[in-house]
CSV table of C-alpha atoms in Angstrom, one decimal:
chain,number,residue,atom,x,y,z
M,1487,MET,CA,86.8,128.0,101.4
M,1488,ASN,CA,86.0,130.8,98.5
M,1489,TYR,CA,82.7,131.7,98.4
M,1490,ARG,CA,81.4,130.2,96.2
M,1491,PHE,CA,81.5,127.0,97.8
M,1492,ARG,CA,80.2,128.7,100.6
M,1493,LYS,CA,77.1,129.2,98.5
M,1494,LEU,CA,76.6,125.9,98.0
M,1495,LYS,CA,73.7,124.7,98.9
M,1496,ARG,CA,73.3,122.0,102.3
M,1497,GLY,CA,71.8,118.8,100.1
M,1498,THR,CA,74.9,119.5,97.9
M,1499,LEU,CA,77.4,118.9,100.8
M,1500,ALA,CA,74.7,116.1,102.7
M,1501,ARG,CA,75.6,114.1,98.6
M,1502,LEU,CA,79.6,115.7,99.6
M,1503,ALA,CA,79.6,114.2,102.4
M,1504,LEU,CA,78.3,110.5,101.6
M,1505,LEU,CA,81.9,110.6,99.0
M,1506,SER,CA,84.5,112.5,101.4
M,1507,SER,CA,84.4,112.1,105.5
M,1508,ARG,CA,86.3,115.2,105.3
M,1509,PHE,CA,83.2,117.6,104.3
M,1510,ASP,CA,81.2,115.9,108.1
M,1511,ARG,CA,83.3,118.5,110.1
M,1512,MET,CA,80.3,121.8,107.3
M,1513,PHE,CA,77.2,120.1,109.7
M,1514,LYS,CA,77.6,121.3,112.6
M,1515,THR,CA,75.5,118.6,115.1
M,1516,GLY,CA,77.3,120.1,118.5
M,1517,ALA,CA,74.0,122.4,119.3
M,1518,PRO,CA,70.4,120.7,119.8
M,1519,LEU,CA,68.0,120.3,116.7
M,1520,LEU,CA,66.5,123.3,115.1
M,1521,LEU,CA,62.2,122.7,114.8
M,1522,MET,CA,59.9,124.3,112.9
M,1523,ALA,CA,56.8,124.5,115.1
M,1524,TYR,CA,53.5,124.7,113.8
M,1525,SER,CA,50.2,124.2,115.6
M,1526,GLY,CA,46.6,122.4,114.9
M,1527,GLY,CA,44.6,124.8,115.6
M,1528,ALA,CA,42.9,123.3,118.2
M,1529,SER,CA,44.7,122.4,121.5
M,1530,SER,CA,45.9,118.9,120.4
M,1531,ARG,CA,48.4,116.5,122.4
M,1532,ASN,CA,49.3,114.5,119.5
M,1533,LEU,CA,51.8,115.6,117.9
M,1534,ILE,CA,53.9,115.0,114.0
M,1535,VAL,CA,57.5,114.7,113.5
M,1536,PHE,CA,59.0,115.8,110.5
M,1537,LEU,CA,62.5,114.0,109.5
M,1538,PRO,CA,63.8,115.2,106.1
M,1539,GLY,CA,66.0,113.4,103.9
M,1540,ILE,CA,69.5,113.8,103.1
M,1541,GLY,CA,69.9,117.0,101.1
M,1542,ASP,CA,66.6,117.5,101.4
M,1543,LEU,CA,65.5,121.1,104.3
M,1544,ALA,CA,62.7,121.0,107.4
M,1545,GLU,CA,61.3,123.8,105.4
M,1546,ASP,CA,60.9,121.2,102.6
M,1547,PHE,CA,57.9,120.1,104.5
M,1548,GLU,CA,56.5,123.5,104.4
M,1549,ARG,CA,57.0,124.4,100.8
M,1550,SER,CA,55.6,120.8,100.3
M,1551,GLY,CA,52.0,121.3,100.5
M,1552,PHE,CA,52.5,118.3,103.8
M,1553,ILE,CA,51.4,121.1,106.3
M,1554,ALA,CA,48.9,121.9,104.1
M,1555,ASP,CA,47.1,118.6,104.3
M,1556,LEU,CA,47.2,117.5,107.6
M,1557,ARG,CA,45.2,121.1,108.1
M,1558,HIS,CA,43.2,119.9,104.8
M,1559,HIS,CA,42.0,116.1,106.0
M,1560,GLY,CA,40.8,118.1,109.7
M,1561,ILE,CA,43.8,116.7,111.4
M,1562,THR,CA,44.6,119.6,114.6
M,1563,ALA,CA,47.5,117.3,115.8
M,1564,ASP,CA,50.7,119.5,115.7
M,1565,ALA,CA,53.5,119.4,114.3
M,1566,VAL,CA,57.1,120.3,114.4
M,1567,ALA,CA,59.8,119.3,111.0
M,1568,VAL,CA,63.4,119.5,112.3
M,1569,ASP,CA,66.0,120.3,110.7
M,1570,ALA,CA,68.0,116.8,111.8
M,1571,HIS,CA,70.6,116.7,108.6
M,1572,TYR,CA,73.6,114.5,106.7
M,1573,GLY,CA,75.5,115.0,110.0
M,1574,TYR,CA,74.0,114.0,112.4
M,1575,TYR,CA,73.2,110.4,111.4
M,1576,SER,CA,77.0,110.7,110.1
M,1577,SER,CA,78.6,111.4,113.3
M,1578,ARG,CA,75.1,109.0,115.2
M,1579,ILE,CA,73.8,111.2,117.6
M,1580,ILE,CA,70.5,111.1,115.4
M,1581,HIS,CA,69.3,109.4,118.1
M,1582,ALA,CA,70.3,111.2,120.9
M,1583,ARG,CA,69.8,114.5,119.6
M,1584,ILE,CA,65.6,113.3,118.7
M,1585,ALA,CA,65.3,112.0,122.5
M,1586,GLU,CA,66.7,115.2,124.1
M,1587,ASP,CA,65.6,118.2,121.1
M,1588,VAL,CA,62.2,116.9,120.5
M,1589,VAL,CA,60.9,113.4,122.5
M,1590,ALA,CA,61.3,114.9,126.0
M,1591,SER,CA,60.8,118.6,125.0
M,1592,ALA,CA,57.8,117.1,123.1
M,1593,HIS,CA,56.5,115.0,126.7
M,1594,GLU,CA,57.8,118.5,129.2
M,1595,ALA,CA,54.8,120.0,126.3
M,1596,GLY,CA,52.6,118.3,127.1
M,1597,TYR,CA,52.2,116.0,124.4
M,1598,GLU,CA,51.3,112.2,124.9
M,1599,ARG,CA,51.2,111.1,121.8
M,1600,ILE,CA,53.8,111.0,119.1
M,1601,TRP,CA,54.1,109.8,115.3
M,1602,LEU,CA,57.1,110.3,113.8
M,1603,ALA,CA,56.8,111.0,109.9
M,1604,GLY,CA,60.5,110.6,108.3
M,1605,ILE,CA,61.5,110.4,104.4
M,1606,SER,CA,64.7,108.9,102.9
M,1607,LEU,CA,66.6,109.5,105.4
M,1608,GLY,CA,64.2,110.4,107.9
M,1609,GLY,CA,62.3,107.1,107.3
M,1610,LEU,CA,65.3,105.2,108.6
M,1611,GLY,CA,65.7,107.7,111.4
M,1612,ALA,CA,62.3,107.9,112.3
M,1613,LEU,CA,62.4,103.5,112.1
M,1614,SER,CA,65.9,103.3,114.0
M,1615,PHE,CA,64.5,105.4,117.0
M,1616,THR,CA,61.4,103.4,118.0
M,1617,ALA,CA,63.7,100.0,117.0
M,1618,LEU,CA,65.4,101.6,120.2
M,1619,HIS,CA,62.9,103.8,121.9
M,1620,PRO,CA,59.0,102.0,120.7
M,1621,ALA,CA,57.3,103.2,124.0
M,1622,GLN,CA,58.0,107.1,123.1
M,1623,ILE,CA,56.1,106.9,120.2
M,1624,SER,CA,53.4,106.1,119.0
M,1625,GLY,CA,53.2,105.7,114.7
M,1626,LEU,CA,55.6,105.7,111.5
M,1627,LEU,CA,54.6,107.8,108.5
M,1628,LEU,CA,57.0,106.7,106.7
M,1629,LEU,CA,58.6,107.6,102.6
M,1630,ALA,CA,60.6,105.9,100.6
M,1631,PRO,CA,63.0,104.6,103.6
M,1632,TYR,CA,65.9,104.3,103.4
M,1633,LEU,CA,67.0,100.7,104.3
M,1634,GLY,CA,70.1,99.3,103.6
M,1635,ASN,CA,72.6,98.7,101.1
M,1636,GLY,CA,72.3,95.8,98.1
M,1637,LYS,CA,74.1,92.7,99.8
M,1638,LEU,CA,71.0,93.6,104.0
M,1639,VAL,CA,68.7,93.5,101.2
M,1640,ASN,CA,69.5,90.7,98.4
M,1641,GLU,CA,70.2,88.2,101.5
M,1642,ILE,CA,66.5,89.1,102.7
M,1643,ALA,CA,65.0,88.0,99.4
M,1644,ALA,CA,67.2,85.5,98.8
M,1645,ALA,CA,65.8,83.7,101.8
M,1646,GLY,CA,62.4,84.2,101.0
M,1647,GLY,CA,62.1,87.7,103.1
M,1648,VAL,CA,61.3,89.2,107.0
M,1649,GLU,CA,60.0,85.9,108.0
M,1650,GLN,CA,62.4,83.3,106.5
M,1651,TRP,CA,65.2,85.3,106.6
M,1652,GLU,CA,67.7,84.6,109.6
M,1653,PRO,CA,70.1,87.4,110.8
M,1654,GLY,CA,72.4,85.0,112.5
M,1655,HIS,CA,75.2,87.0,115.2
M,1656,ILE,CA,74.5,90.6,114.1
M,1657,GLN,CA,78.2,92.2,114.4
M,1658,GLU,CA,78.5,95.3,116.8
M,1659,GLY,CA,77.0,98.8,115.3
M,1660,ASP,CA,75.9,96.8,112.0
M,1661,TYR,CA,72.5,99.8,113.4
M,1662,LEU,CA,70.6,98.6,109.8
M,1663,CYS,CA,70.8,94.5,110.1
M,1664,SER,CA,70.1,94.7,113.8
M,1665,LEU,CA,66.6,96.7,112.3
M,1666,TRP,CA,65.7,94.5,110.3
M,1667,SER,CA,65.9,91.4,113.1
M,1668,TRP,CA,63.3,94.4,115.2
M,1669,LEU,CA,61.7,94.7,112.2
M,1670,LYS,CA,61.4,90.4,112.1
M,1671,ARG,CA,60.5,90.1,115.8
M,1672,ASP,CA,57.9,92.7,115.9
M,1673,TYR,CA,56.2,92.7,113.2
M,1674,ALA,CA,56.9,89.4,111.0
M,1675,GLU,CA,55.6,87.6,114.1
M,1676,GLY,CA,52.8,89.2,115.5
M,1677,GLN,CA,53.8,91.7,118.4
M,1678,ALA,CA,54.4,94.9,117.6
M,1679,ARG,CA,52.8,97.8,118.8
M,1680,VAL,CA,53.8,101.1,116.8
M,1681,PRO,CA,51.3,101.0,113.5
M,1682,ILE,CA,53.5,102.0,110.2
M,1683,TYR,CA,51.9,103.9,107.4
M,1684,LEU,CA,54.5,103.3,104.5
M,1685,GLY,CA,54.6,105.0,101.0
M,1686,TYR,CA,57.3,104.2,98.1
M,1687,GLY,CA,56.9,105.0,94.3
M,1688,ARG,CA,57.6,101.8,92.7
M,1689,SER,CA,60.5,102.7,90.6
M,1690,ASP,CA,62.1,104.6,93.8
M,1691,ALA,CA,65.8,103.1,93.5
M,1692,PHE,CA,64.4,101.6,97.3
M,1693,ALA,CA,61.4,100.1,96.4
M,1694,ARG,CA,62.8,97.0,96.0
M,1695,ALA,CA,63.2,96.9,100.3
M,1696,ASN,CA,60.7,99.2,100.9
M,1697,ALA,CA,58.8,95.5,99.5
M,1698,LEU,CA,60.0,93.7,101.8
M,1699,LEU,CA,59.2,96.3,104.5
M,1700,ALA,CA,55.5,95.9,102.6
M,1701,THR,CA,55.0,92.3,103.0
M,1702,LEU,CA,54.7,93.4,107.3
M,1703,LEU,CA,52.1,95.7,106.9
M,1704,PRO,CA,47.9,95.8,106.9
M,1705,SER,CA,47.8,96.0,102.7
M,1706,THR,CA,45.4,99.5,104.3
M,1707,HIS,CA,49.0,100.5,105.5
M,1708,VAL,CA,51.0,100.7,102.2
M,1709,TYR,CA,50.9,103.1,100.0
M,1710,SER,CA,52.6,102.4,96.0
M,1711,ARG,CA,52.3,104.8,92.6
M,1712,PRO,CA,54.2,104.7,89.7
M,1713,GLY,CA,57.0,107.7,90.6
M,1714,GLY,CA,60.3,107.4,91.9
M,1715,HIS,CA,62.5,109.9,95.0
M,1716,ASP,CA,62.0,112.5,94.6
M,1717,TRP,CA,59.6,114.9,96.0
M,1718,ARG,CA,56.7,115.3,93.0
M,1719,THR,CA,56.1,111.4,94.0
M,1720,TRP,CA,56.0,112.0,97.7
M,1721,LYS,CA,53.1,114.6,97.3
M,1722,LYS,CA,51.0,112.8,96.1
M,1723,LEU,CA,51.7,110.1,98.3
M,1724,TRP,CA,51.4,112.4,100.7
M,1725,ARG,CA,48.2,112.9,100.0
M,1726,GLU,CA,46.9,109.2,100.2
M,1727,MET,CA,48.5,108.7,103.4
M,1728,VAL,CA,47.5,110.9,105.4
M,1729,ALA,CA,43.6,110.7,103.8
M,1730,GLY,CA,43.9,106.8,104.6
M,1731,SER,CA,45.7,107.8,108.7
M,1732,LYS,CA,43.2,110.3,109.6
M,1733,GLU,CA,41.9,107.3,112.3
M,1734,SER,CA,44.3,106.8,113.9
M,1735,LEU,CA,46.9,110.4,113.4
M,1736,ASP,CA,43.5,111.7,115.7
M,1737,ALA,CA,43.0,108.9,117.8
M,1738,ALA,CA,43.8,109.0,122.0
M,1739,HIS,CA,46.0,106.4,121.7
M,1740,SER,CA,48.7,106.0,124.1
M,1741,PRO,CA,51.5,103.8,123.1
M,1742,LYS,CA,53.0,100.4,124.3
M,1743,SER,CA,55.9,99.1,125.3
M,1744,SER,CA,58.1,97.2,122.4
M,1745,SER,CA,60.9,94.9,122.8
M,1746,PRO,CA,63.8,97.0,121.4
M,1747,VAL,CA,66.0,96.1,119.4
M,1748,SER,CA,69.9,96.3,121.1
M,1749,GLY,CA,72.1,99.3,120.7
M,1750,ASN,CA,72.3,102.5,119.8
M,1751,MET,CA,73.3,104.2,117.0
M,1752,ALA,CA,74.1,107.8,119.3
M,1753,SER,CA,76.2,105.8,121.9
């Protein structure tokens, strides 16, 4: 490997990995997830966990003002940003690492309520982990989550939406179809136990899929605005979402049980 290649940012490597599995080994996943911790300045038993998108870094949340926005709105929850890069998803151990390195560690530290905040691929990680372990999570804050390819999204849309869509037999390893099936069962049929707040730009490449998810949520939990799949849009949406979810984030609320999806991406 030459010097120039070593100097490439991980975001570039992530995009290369999408094109070829040869690059997967460059994303080390054997070690526990690295965390960046931010104190809320008070003795809080609430924790917000940030999961970055593909090509983004854990520190991008602080750099983009996400932590400052929490404090600006008086939210005293502690926060951690997780270095959950593409390799953890590619090797299908992301759920196991979140469970062990984040959730279990948080409980050991005395946290009682854990919210997951994810952008793009991190949104998928947050949502899919919750589908598998709903009793572990108190709520979700999702910005432009990746929810599947065009074929699956077109199929759901053609059926008239999630409520009318019938997943049929789900093949083993089809995690996205399993995820939508869980959303249909728990949200379209009114069994939801974990609140979801969703934000996306109306010109985002994932806007159509996000709009389908939005139909399952209270209108007060959905934020959309002009913009694409970029930090400029996400920063504006985040400020709105934090203001709108403050009461939920500060509530003394314990997660309740729910029906998890079958299968495990970490297996």
